[in-house]
Coordinates of C-alpha atoms and ligand atoms in Angstrom, one line a residue:
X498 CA 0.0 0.0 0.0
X499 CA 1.4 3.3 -0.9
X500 CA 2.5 5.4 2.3
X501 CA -0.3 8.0 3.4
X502 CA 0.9 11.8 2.3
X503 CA 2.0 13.8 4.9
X504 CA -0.3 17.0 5.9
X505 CA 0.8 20.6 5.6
X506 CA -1.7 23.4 6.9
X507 CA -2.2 26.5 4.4
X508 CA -3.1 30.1 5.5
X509 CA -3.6 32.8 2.7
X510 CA -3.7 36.4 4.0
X511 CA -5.2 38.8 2.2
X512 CA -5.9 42.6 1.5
X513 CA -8.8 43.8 3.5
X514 CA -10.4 45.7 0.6
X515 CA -12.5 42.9 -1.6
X516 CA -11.7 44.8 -5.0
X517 CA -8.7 44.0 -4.5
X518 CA -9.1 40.6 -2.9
X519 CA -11.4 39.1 -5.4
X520 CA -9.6 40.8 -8.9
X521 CA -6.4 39.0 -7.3
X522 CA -7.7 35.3 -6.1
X523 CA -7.2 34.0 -9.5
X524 CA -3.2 34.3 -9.1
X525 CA -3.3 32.6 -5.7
X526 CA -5.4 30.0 -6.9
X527 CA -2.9 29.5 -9.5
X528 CA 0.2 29.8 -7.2
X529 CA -1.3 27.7 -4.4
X530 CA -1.8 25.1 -7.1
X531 CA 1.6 24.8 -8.7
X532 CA 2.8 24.9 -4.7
X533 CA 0.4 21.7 -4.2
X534 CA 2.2 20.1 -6.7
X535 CA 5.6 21.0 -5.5
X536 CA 4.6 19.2 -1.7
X537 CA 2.7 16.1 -3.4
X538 CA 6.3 15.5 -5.3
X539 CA 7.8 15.4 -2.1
X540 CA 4.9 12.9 -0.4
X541 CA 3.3 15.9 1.2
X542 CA -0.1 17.1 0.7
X543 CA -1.6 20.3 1.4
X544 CA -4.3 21.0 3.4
X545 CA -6.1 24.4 3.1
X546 CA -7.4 25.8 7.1
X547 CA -9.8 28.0 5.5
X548 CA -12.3 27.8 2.3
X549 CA -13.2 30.0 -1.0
X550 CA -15.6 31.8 0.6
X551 CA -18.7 31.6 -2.7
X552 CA -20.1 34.7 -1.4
X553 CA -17.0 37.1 -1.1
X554 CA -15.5 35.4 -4.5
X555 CA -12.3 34.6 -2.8
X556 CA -10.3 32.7 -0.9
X557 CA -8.2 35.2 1.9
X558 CA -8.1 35.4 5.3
X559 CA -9.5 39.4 5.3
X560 CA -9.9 40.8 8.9
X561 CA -8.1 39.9 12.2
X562 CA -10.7 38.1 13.8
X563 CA -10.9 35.6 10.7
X564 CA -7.4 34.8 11.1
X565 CA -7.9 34.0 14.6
X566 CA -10.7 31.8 14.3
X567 CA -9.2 30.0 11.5
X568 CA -6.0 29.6 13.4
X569 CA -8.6 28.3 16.2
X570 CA -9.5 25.2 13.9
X571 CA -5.3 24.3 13.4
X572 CA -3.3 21.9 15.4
X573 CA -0.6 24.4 16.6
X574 CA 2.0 21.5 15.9
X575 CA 1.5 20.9 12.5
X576 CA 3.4 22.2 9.7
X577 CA 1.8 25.2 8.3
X578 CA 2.8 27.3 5.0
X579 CA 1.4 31.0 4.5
X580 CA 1.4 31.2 1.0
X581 CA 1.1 35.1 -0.7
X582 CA 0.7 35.9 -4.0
X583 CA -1.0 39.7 -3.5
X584 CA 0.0 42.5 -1.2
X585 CA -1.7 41.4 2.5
X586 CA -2.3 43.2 5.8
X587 CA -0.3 41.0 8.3
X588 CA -2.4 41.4 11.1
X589 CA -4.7 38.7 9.8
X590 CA -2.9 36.1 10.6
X591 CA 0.1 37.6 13.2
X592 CA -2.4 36.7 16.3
X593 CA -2.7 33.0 15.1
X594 CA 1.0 32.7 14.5
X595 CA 2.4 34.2 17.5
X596 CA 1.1 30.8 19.4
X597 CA 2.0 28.7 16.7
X598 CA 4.3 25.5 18.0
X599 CA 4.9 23.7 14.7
X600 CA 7.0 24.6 11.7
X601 CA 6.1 28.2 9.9
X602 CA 6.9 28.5 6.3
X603 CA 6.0 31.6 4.4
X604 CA 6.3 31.3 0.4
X605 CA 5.9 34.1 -2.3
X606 CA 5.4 33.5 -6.0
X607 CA 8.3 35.3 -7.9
X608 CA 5.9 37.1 -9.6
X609 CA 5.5 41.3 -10.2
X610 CA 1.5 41.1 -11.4
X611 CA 0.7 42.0 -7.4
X612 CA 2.5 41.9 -4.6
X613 CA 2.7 39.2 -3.1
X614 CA 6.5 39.2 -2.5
X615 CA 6.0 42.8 -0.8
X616 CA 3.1 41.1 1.4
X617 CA 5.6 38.2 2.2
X618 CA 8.6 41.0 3.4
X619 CA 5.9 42.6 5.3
X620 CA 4.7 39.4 7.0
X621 CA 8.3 38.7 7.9
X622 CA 9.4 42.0 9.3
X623 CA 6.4 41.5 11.2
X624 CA 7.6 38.0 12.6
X625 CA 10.7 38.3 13.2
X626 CA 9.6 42.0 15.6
X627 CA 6.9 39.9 17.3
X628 CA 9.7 37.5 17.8
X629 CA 8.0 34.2 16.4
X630 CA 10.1 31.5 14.7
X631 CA 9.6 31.2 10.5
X632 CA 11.8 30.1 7.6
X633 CA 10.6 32.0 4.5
X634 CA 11.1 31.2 0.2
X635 CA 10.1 32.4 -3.0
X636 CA 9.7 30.5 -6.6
X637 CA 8.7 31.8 -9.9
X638 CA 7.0 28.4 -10.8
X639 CA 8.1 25.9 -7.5
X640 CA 10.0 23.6 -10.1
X641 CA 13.7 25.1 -9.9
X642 CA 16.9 23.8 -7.8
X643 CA 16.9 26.4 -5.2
X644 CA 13.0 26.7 -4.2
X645 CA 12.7 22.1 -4.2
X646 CA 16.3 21.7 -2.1
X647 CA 14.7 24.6 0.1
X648 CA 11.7 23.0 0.8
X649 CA 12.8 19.5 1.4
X650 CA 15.0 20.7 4.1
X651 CA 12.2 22.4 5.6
X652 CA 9.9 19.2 5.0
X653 CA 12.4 17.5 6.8
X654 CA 14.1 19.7 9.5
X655 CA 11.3 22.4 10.0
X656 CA 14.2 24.8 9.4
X657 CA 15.5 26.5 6.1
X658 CA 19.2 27.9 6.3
X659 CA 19.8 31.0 3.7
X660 CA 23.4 32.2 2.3
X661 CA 23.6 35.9 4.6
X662 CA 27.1 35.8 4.0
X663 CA 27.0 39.3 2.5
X664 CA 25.8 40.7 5.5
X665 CA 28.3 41.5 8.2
X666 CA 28.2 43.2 11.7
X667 CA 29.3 47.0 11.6
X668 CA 31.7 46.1 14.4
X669 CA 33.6 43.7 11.7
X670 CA 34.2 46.4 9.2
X671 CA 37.2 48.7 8.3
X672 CA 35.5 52.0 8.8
X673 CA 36.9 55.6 7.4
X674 CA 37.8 58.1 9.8
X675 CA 35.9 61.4 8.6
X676 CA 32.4 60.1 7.9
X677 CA 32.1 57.8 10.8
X678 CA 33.6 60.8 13.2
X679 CA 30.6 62.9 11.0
X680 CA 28.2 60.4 11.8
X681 CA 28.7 60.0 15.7
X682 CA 28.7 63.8 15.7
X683 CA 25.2 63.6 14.0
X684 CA 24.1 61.2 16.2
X685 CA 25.1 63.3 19.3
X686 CA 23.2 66.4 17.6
X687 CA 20.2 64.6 17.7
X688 CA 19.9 63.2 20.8
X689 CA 20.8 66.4 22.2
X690 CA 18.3 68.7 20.4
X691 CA 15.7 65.9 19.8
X692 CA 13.5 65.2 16.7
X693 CA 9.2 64.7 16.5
X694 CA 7.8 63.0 13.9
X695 CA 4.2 63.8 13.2
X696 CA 2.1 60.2 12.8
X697 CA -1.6 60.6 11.0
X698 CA -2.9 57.5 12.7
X699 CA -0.4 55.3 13.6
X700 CA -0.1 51.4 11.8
X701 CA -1.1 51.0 8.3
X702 CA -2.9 48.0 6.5
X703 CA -1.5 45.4 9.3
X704 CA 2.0 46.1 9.4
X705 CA 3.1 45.8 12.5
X706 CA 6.6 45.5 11.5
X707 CA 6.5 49.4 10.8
X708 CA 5.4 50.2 14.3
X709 CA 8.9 50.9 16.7
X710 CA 8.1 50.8 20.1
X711 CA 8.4 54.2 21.8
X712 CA 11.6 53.5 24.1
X713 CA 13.5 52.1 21.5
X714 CA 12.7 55.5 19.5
X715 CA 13.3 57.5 22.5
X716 CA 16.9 56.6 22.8
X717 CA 17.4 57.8 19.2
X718 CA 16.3 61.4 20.6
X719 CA 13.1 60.6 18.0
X720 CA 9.9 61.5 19.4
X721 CA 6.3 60.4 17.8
X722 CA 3.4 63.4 18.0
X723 CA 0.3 61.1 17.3
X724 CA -1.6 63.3 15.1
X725 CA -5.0 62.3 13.8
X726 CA -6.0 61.7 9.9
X727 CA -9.7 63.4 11.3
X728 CA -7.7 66.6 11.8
X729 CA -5.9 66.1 8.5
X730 CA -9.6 65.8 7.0
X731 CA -10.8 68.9 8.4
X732 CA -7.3 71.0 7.7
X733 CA -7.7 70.2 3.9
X734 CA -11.2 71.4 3.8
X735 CA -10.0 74.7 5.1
X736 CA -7.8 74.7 2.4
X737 CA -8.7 78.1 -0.4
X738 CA -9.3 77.1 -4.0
X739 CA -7.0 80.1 -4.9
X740 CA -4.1 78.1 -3.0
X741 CA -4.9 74.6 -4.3
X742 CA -4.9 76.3 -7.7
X743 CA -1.6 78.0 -7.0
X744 CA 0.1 74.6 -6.4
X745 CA -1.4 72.9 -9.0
X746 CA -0.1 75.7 -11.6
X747 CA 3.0 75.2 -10.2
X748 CA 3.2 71.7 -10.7
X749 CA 2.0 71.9 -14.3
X750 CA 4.6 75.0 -15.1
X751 CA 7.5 72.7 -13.1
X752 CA 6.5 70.4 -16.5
X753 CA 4.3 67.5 -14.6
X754 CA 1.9 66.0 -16.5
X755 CA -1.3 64.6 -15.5
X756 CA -3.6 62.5 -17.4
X757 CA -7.1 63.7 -16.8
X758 CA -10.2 62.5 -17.6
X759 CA -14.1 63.1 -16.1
X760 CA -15.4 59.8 -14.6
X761 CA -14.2 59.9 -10.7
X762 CA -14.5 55.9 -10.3
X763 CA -12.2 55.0 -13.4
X764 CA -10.2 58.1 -14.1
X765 CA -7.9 61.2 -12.7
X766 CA -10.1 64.5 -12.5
X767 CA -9.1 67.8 -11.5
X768 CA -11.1 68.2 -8.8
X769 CA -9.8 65.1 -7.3
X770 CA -5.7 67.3 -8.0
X771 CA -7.3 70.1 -6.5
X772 CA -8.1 67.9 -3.3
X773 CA -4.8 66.2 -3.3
X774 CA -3.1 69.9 -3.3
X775 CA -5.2 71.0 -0.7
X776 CA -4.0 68.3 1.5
X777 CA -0.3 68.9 0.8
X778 CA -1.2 72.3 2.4
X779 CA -2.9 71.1 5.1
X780 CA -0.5 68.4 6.1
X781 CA 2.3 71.4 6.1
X782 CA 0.6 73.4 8.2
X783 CA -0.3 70.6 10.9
X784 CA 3.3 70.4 11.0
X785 CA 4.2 73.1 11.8
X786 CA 1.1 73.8 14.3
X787 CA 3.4 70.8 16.2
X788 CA 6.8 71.4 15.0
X789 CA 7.1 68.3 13.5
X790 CA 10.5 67.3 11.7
X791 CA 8.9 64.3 9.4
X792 CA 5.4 63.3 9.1
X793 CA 3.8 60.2 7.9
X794 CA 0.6 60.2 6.3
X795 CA -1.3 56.4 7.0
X796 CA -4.2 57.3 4.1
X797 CA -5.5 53.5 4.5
X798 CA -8.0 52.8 6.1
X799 CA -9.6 56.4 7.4
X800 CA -8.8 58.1 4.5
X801 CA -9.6 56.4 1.6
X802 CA -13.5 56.8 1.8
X803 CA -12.7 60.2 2.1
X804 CA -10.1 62.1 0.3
X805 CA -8.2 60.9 -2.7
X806 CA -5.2 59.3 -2.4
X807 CA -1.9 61.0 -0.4
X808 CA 0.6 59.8 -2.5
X809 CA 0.8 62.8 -4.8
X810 CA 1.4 65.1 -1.3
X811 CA 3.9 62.7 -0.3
X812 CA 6.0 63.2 -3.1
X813 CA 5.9 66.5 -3.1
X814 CA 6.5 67.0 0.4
X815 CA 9.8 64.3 0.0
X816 CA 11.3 67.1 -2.7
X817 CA 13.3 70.3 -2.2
X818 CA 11.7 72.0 -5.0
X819 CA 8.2 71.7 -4.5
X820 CA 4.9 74.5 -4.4
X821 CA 5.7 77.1 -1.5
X822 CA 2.8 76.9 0.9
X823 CA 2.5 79.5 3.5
X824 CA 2.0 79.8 7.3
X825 CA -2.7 80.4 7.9
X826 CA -1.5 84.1 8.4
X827 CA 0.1 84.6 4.8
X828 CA 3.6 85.8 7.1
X829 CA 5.9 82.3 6.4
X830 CA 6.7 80.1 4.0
X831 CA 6.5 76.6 5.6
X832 CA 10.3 74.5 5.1
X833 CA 11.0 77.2 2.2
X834 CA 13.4 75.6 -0.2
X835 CA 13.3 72.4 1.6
X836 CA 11.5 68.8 2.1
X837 CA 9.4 68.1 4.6
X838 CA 10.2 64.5 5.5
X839 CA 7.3 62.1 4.6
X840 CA 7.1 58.4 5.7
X841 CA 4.6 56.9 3.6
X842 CA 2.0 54.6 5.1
X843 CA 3.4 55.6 8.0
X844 CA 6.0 53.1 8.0
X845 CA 8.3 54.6 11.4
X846 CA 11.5 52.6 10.6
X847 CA 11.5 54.2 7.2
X848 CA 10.3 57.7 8.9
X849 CA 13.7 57.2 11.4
X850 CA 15.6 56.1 8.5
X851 CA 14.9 58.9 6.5
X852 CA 15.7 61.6 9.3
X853 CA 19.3 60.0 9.2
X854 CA 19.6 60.2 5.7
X855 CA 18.3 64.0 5.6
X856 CA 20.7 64.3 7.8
X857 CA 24.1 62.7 6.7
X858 CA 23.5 63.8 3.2
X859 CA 22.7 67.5 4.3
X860 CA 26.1 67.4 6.4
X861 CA 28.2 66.3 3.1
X862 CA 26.0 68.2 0.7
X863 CA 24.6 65.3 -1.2
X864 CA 21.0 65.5 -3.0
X865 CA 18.5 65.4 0.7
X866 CA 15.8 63.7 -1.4
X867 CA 15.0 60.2 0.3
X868 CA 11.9 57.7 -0.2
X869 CA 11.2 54.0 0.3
X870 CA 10.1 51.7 -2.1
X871 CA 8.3 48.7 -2.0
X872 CA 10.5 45.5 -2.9
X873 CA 8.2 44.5 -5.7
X874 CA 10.0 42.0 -7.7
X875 CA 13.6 41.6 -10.3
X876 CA 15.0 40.2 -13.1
X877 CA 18.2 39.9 -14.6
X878 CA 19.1 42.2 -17.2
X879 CA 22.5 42.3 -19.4
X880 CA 24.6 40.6 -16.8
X881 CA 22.8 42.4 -13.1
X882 CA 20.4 41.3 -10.9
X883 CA 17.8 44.2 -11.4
X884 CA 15.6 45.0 -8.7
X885 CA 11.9 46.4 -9.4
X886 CA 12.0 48.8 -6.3
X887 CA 8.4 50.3 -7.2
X888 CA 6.1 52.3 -4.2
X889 CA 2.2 52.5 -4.5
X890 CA 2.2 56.2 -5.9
X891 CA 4.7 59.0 -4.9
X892 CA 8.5 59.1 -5.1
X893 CA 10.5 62.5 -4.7
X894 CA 10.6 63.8 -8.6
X895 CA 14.3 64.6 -8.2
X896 CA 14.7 61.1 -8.3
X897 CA 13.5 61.0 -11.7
X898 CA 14.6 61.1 -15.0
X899 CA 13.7 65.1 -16.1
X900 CA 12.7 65.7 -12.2
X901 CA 9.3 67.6 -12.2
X902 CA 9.3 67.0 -16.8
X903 CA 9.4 62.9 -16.2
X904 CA 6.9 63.7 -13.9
X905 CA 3.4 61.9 -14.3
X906 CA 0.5 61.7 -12.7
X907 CA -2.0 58.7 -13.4
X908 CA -5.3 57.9 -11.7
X909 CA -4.4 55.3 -8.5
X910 CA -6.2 52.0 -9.9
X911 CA -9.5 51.7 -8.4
X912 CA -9.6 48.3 -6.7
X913 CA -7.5 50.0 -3.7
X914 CA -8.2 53.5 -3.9
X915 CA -12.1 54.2 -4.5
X916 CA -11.2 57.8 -4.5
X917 CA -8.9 57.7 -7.3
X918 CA -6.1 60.7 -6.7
X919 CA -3.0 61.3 -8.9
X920 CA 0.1 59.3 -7.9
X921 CA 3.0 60.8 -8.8
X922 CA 5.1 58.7 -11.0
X923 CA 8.7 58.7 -12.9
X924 CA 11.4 56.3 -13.9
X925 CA 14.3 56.7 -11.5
X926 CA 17.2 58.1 -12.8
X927 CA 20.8 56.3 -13.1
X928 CA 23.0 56.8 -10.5
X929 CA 24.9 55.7 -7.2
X930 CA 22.4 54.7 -4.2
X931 CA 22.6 53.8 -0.6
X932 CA 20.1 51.7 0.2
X933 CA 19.0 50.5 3.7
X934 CA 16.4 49.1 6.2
X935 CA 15.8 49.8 10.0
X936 CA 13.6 47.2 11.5
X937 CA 12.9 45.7 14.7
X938 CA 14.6 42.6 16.4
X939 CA 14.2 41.6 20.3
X940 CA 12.5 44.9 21.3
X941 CA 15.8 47.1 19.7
X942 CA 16.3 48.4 16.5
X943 CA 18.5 47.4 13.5
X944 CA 19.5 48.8 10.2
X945 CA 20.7 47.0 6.9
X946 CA 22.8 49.3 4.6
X947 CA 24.3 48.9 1.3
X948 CA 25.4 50.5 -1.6
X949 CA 24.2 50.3 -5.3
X950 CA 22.7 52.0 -8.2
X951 CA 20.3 52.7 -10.5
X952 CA 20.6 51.5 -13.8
X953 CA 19.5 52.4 -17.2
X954 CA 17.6 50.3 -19.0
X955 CA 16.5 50.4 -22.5
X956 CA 12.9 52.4 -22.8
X957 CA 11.0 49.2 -23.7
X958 CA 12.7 47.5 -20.8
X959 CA 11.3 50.0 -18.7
X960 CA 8.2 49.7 -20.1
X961 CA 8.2 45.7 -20.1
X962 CA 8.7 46.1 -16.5
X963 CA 5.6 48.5 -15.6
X964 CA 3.3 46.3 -17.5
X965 CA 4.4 43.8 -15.7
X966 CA 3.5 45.1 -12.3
X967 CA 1.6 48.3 -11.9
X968 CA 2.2 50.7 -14.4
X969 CA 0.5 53.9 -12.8
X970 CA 3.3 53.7 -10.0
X971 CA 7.3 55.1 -10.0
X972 CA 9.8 52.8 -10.9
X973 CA 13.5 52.0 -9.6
X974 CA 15.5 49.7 -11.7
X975 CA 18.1 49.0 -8.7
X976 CA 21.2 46.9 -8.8
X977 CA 22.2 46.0 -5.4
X978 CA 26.2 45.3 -4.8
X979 CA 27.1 42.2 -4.1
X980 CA 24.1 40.7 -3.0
X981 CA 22.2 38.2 -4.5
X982 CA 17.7 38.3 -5.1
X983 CA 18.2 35.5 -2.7
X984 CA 20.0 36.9 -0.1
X985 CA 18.7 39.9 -0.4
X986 CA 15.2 37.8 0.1
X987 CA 16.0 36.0 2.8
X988 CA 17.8 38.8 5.0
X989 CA 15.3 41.6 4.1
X990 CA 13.1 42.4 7.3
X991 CA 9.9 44.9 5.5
X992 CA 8.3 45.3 2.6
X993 CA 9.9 48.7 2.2
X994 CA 13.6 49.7 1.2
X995 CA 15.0 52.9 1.9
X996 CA 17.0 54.7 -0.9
X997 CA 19.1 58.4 -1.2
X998 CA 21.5 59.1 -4.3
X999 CA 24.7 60.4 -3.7
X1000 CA 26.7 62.7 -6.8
X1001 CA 29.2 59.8 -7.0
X1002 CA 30.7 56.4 -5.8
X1003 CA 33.3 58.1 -3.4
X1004 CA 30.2 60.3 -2.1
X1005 CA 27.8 57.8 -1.5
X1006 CA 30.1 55.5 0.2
X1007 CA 30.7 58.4 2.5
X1008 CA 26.8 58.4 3.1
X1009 CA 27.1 54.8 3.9
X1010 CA 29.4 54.9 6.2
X1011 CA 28.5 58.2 8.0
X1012 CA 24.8 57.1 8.4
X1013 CA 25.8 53.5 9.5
X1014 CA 28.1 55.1 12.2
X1015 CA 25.3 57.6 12.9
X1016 CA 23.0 54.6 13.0
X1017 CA 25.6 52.8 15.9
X1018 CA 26.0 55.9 17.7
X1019 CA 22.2 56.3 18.0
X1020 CA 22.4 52.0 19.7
X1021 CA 21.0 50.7 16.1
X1022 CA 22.6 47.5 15.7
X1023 CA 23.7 47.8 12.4
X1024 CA 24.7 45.4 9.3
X1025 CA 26.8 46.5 6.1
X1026 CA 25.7 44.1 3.2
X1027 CA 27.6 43.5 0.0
X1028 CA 29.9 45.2 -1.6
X1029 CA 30.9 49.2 -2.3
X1030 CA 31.2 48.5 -5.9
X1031 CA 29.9 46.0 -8.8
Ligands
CVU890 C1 -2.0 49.8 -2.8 C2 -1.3 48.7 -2.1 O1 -2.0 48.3 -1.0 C3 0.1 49.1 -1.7 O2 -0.1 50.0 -0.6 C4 1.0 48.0 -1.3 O3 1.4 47.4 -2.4 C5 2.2 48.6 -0.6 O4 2.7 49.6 -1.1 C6 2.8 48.0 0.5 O5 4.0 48.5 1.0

């Protein structure tokens, strides 16, 4: 008789929006398939914890208290896989999985279509800070070497070990006199003077990995002012159509282009710019009501049925040449000339990050402008490893290719933003990066750094690439030195990557090494990853 297969649970987490959780089943079916065939070569067979629900049209765990009632009906010893094909909100299934005994695998499909490998990140960020045991891996169709080795060793040990080779401890590497003696200084600044960052509603669609706990904050000199999205509502609405129409001129003189249409549910209208600019000078204005140095806008959930998206604010607010908005009494121009810090969907370790990195690059006179992206997907190109680094809407425009003229603003697709709003969208420009993460381990924080660049591709590469994942949003074509997809995979602790340009090699290796010794200074436990060059 043949031997029984061997039983592994399945959890799916998904979006909590049901546009977008019923327009992206059909690609988890799909993956969860090919996965099922993957585990039945091995003698396994999976078992799903939770049904396609005929009503909702899908198959995801969508709220908190679903995940904990399906995680009520699972042995907490058996083997269990969360598999993720679309971008998910990890609280659904965090609760279950903090008291889960038996092996935790998490699996992504190596696919860009939706982001499922961001939802994946996110879900192990948010692990590894609630401190619960997981081994994670990724597969463009479950067949090749890597993903089948991979598994089998976590069929058979409950454990999968990853190549993190190219990460090393700060305290292990040769570091330059000048910027690391510029970096403690920095460090000393801030604790000394002390920093707020504004937060409109703190946590956003379930990450709890981007949530640092106050005292580790505190000892950074970082303070949070919990602002309210209600009062962001109401500031925006205060707003004059003579000053939404002043930065909306602006924008279109600066060369941005929008593509407008008339129906609000499908396309971009004015009015829905004219909100979006009214916002941008409400948000400045709140922050300087509280003195804020940074602010992060959450937009989901409170927002969305509300205002259009905040994405086009973000990424004006991220850039040093942006609309002038003054002070309610006409007297001041708010952060004249400069960027007021955003952290989009209020992710706080990318908020801290980006404080550092304002910082450092201010102090050696390298281009301010900072943003994360989300780690959306890659694929080699002409002998790199080329990273999709992509974020839901805004980027800085002096990131881009013609800054404000590469400029574009599309309609937000309608399955998660009901309100439609312009994002604000370019192709990154080539250059030399720092990239980096700050995320939190055993109750303190750490950073990864590295160096890299951005790449040119041919146009139709470009292009290839957007239709291949979301086309409305800014683009990144990253190279990241001397470090693999797969270790970058299995060491990366968010959905989100941090990224600043520097004018050179020599410059931005500087940056590196002054914000990781900034980093140290501030008690970050800090790793350097790859190499300084190609
Ligand atoms: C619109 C989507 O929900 C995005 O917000 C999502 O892909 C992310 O950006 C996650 O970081």
């Amino acid at each position: 008789m043949p031997a029984q297969p061997k039983i592994v649970q399945l959890v799916a987490s998904g979006d909590l929006r049901l546009s977008a959780n019923q327009t992206c089943w059909p690609a988890q079916a799909a993956m969860e398939k090919a996965l099922a065939a993957a585990l039945k070569a091995e003698g396994w067979k999976i078992k799903r914890a939770h049904a396609l629900d005929p009503v909702k049209k899908h198959g995801f765990i969508d709220s908190q208290r679903m995940g904990i009632e399906v995680f009520r009906c699972i042995d907490p010893d058996a083997p269990l896989i969360v598999a993720e094909a679309v971008w998910q909100y990890s609280h659904h299934v965090l609760a279950g999985l903090t008291t889960h005994r038996g092996p935790i695998l998490t699996v992504a499909n190596w696919s860009g279509q939706w982001p499922g490998l961001v939802g994946m990140l996110n879900l192990n960020g948010s692990l590894t800070k609630a401190g619960v045991k997981y081994s994670t891996l990724w597969s463009e169709d479950f067949t090749d070497a890597f993903f089948k080795t991979k598994l089998k060793q976590w069929l058979k040990t409950g454990r999968i070990a990853h190549d993190l080779s190219h990460a090393r401890k700060l305290e292990k590497v040769k570091m330059p006199a000048k910027p690391t003696a510029l970096g403690k200084k920095l460090a000393a600044t801030l604790r000394a003077e002390k920093a707020i960052m504004g937060i409109f509603d703190e946590g956003c669609m379930g990450m709890f990995n981007a949530i640092i706990p106050d005292h580790a904050l505190h000892a950074c000199g970082v303070f949070k002012e919990r602002l309210s999205q209600s009062a962001l509502y109401h500031e925006t609405l205060q707003v004059s159509d003579a000053d939404a129409l002043a930065i909306h001129t602006w924008l279109e003189k600066k060369g941005m282009t929008f593509h407008l249409g008339r129906d609000h549910t499908t396309q971009l209208t004015r009015e829905q710019v004219r909100l979006q600019c009214k916002m941008y000078a409400a948000a400045l204005r709140i922050a300087d009501d509280f003195g804020c140095d940074s602010v992060g806008i959450q937009y989901q959930q409170g927002l969305k049925d509300l205002l259009p998206a905040s994405d086009l604010v973000e990424g004006m607010l991220n850039n040093a040449d942006r609309p002038p908005v003054k002070s309610r009494d006409g007297r001041r121009t708010l952060w004249a000339g400069q960027p007021l810090l955003h952290f989009n969907e209020v992710d706080e370790c990318a908020g801290l990050d980006g404080m550092l990195t304002q910082r450092v690059h201010r102090a050696l006179q390298q281009p301010v402008e900072n943003t994360l992206h989300d780690v959306r997907w890659g694929e080699a190109f002409g002998g790199d490893y080329v990273w999709v680094f992509l974020i839901s809407g805004a980027a800085p425009p002096a990131h881009f290719v013609g800054g404000w003229k590469g400029a574009e603003g599309f309609r937000q697709p309608a399955m998660y933003f009901p309100n439609g709003g312009s994002t604000l969208r370019g192709n990154s420009k080539p250059g030399e990066i720092i990239w980096s993460r700050i995320y939190v381990q055993n109750e303190s924080l750490h950073m990864d750094i590295g160096r890299g660049c951005v790449v040119e591709l041919p146009p139709e590469e470009t292009e290839r690439r957007w239709q291949l994942t979301t086309p409305q949003w800014p683009i990144m074509s990253a190279v990241t030195y001397g470090v693999s997809r797969d270790q970058f995979m299995a060491k990366h602790q968010a959905n989100h990557v941090q990224v600043a340009y520097a004018h050179d090699a020599k410059a931005a290796n500087d940056c590196l090494f002054a914000k990781a010794a900034m980093a140290r200074a501030l008690g970050i436990q800090v790793n350097v990853c790859g190499t300084l060059s190609r």
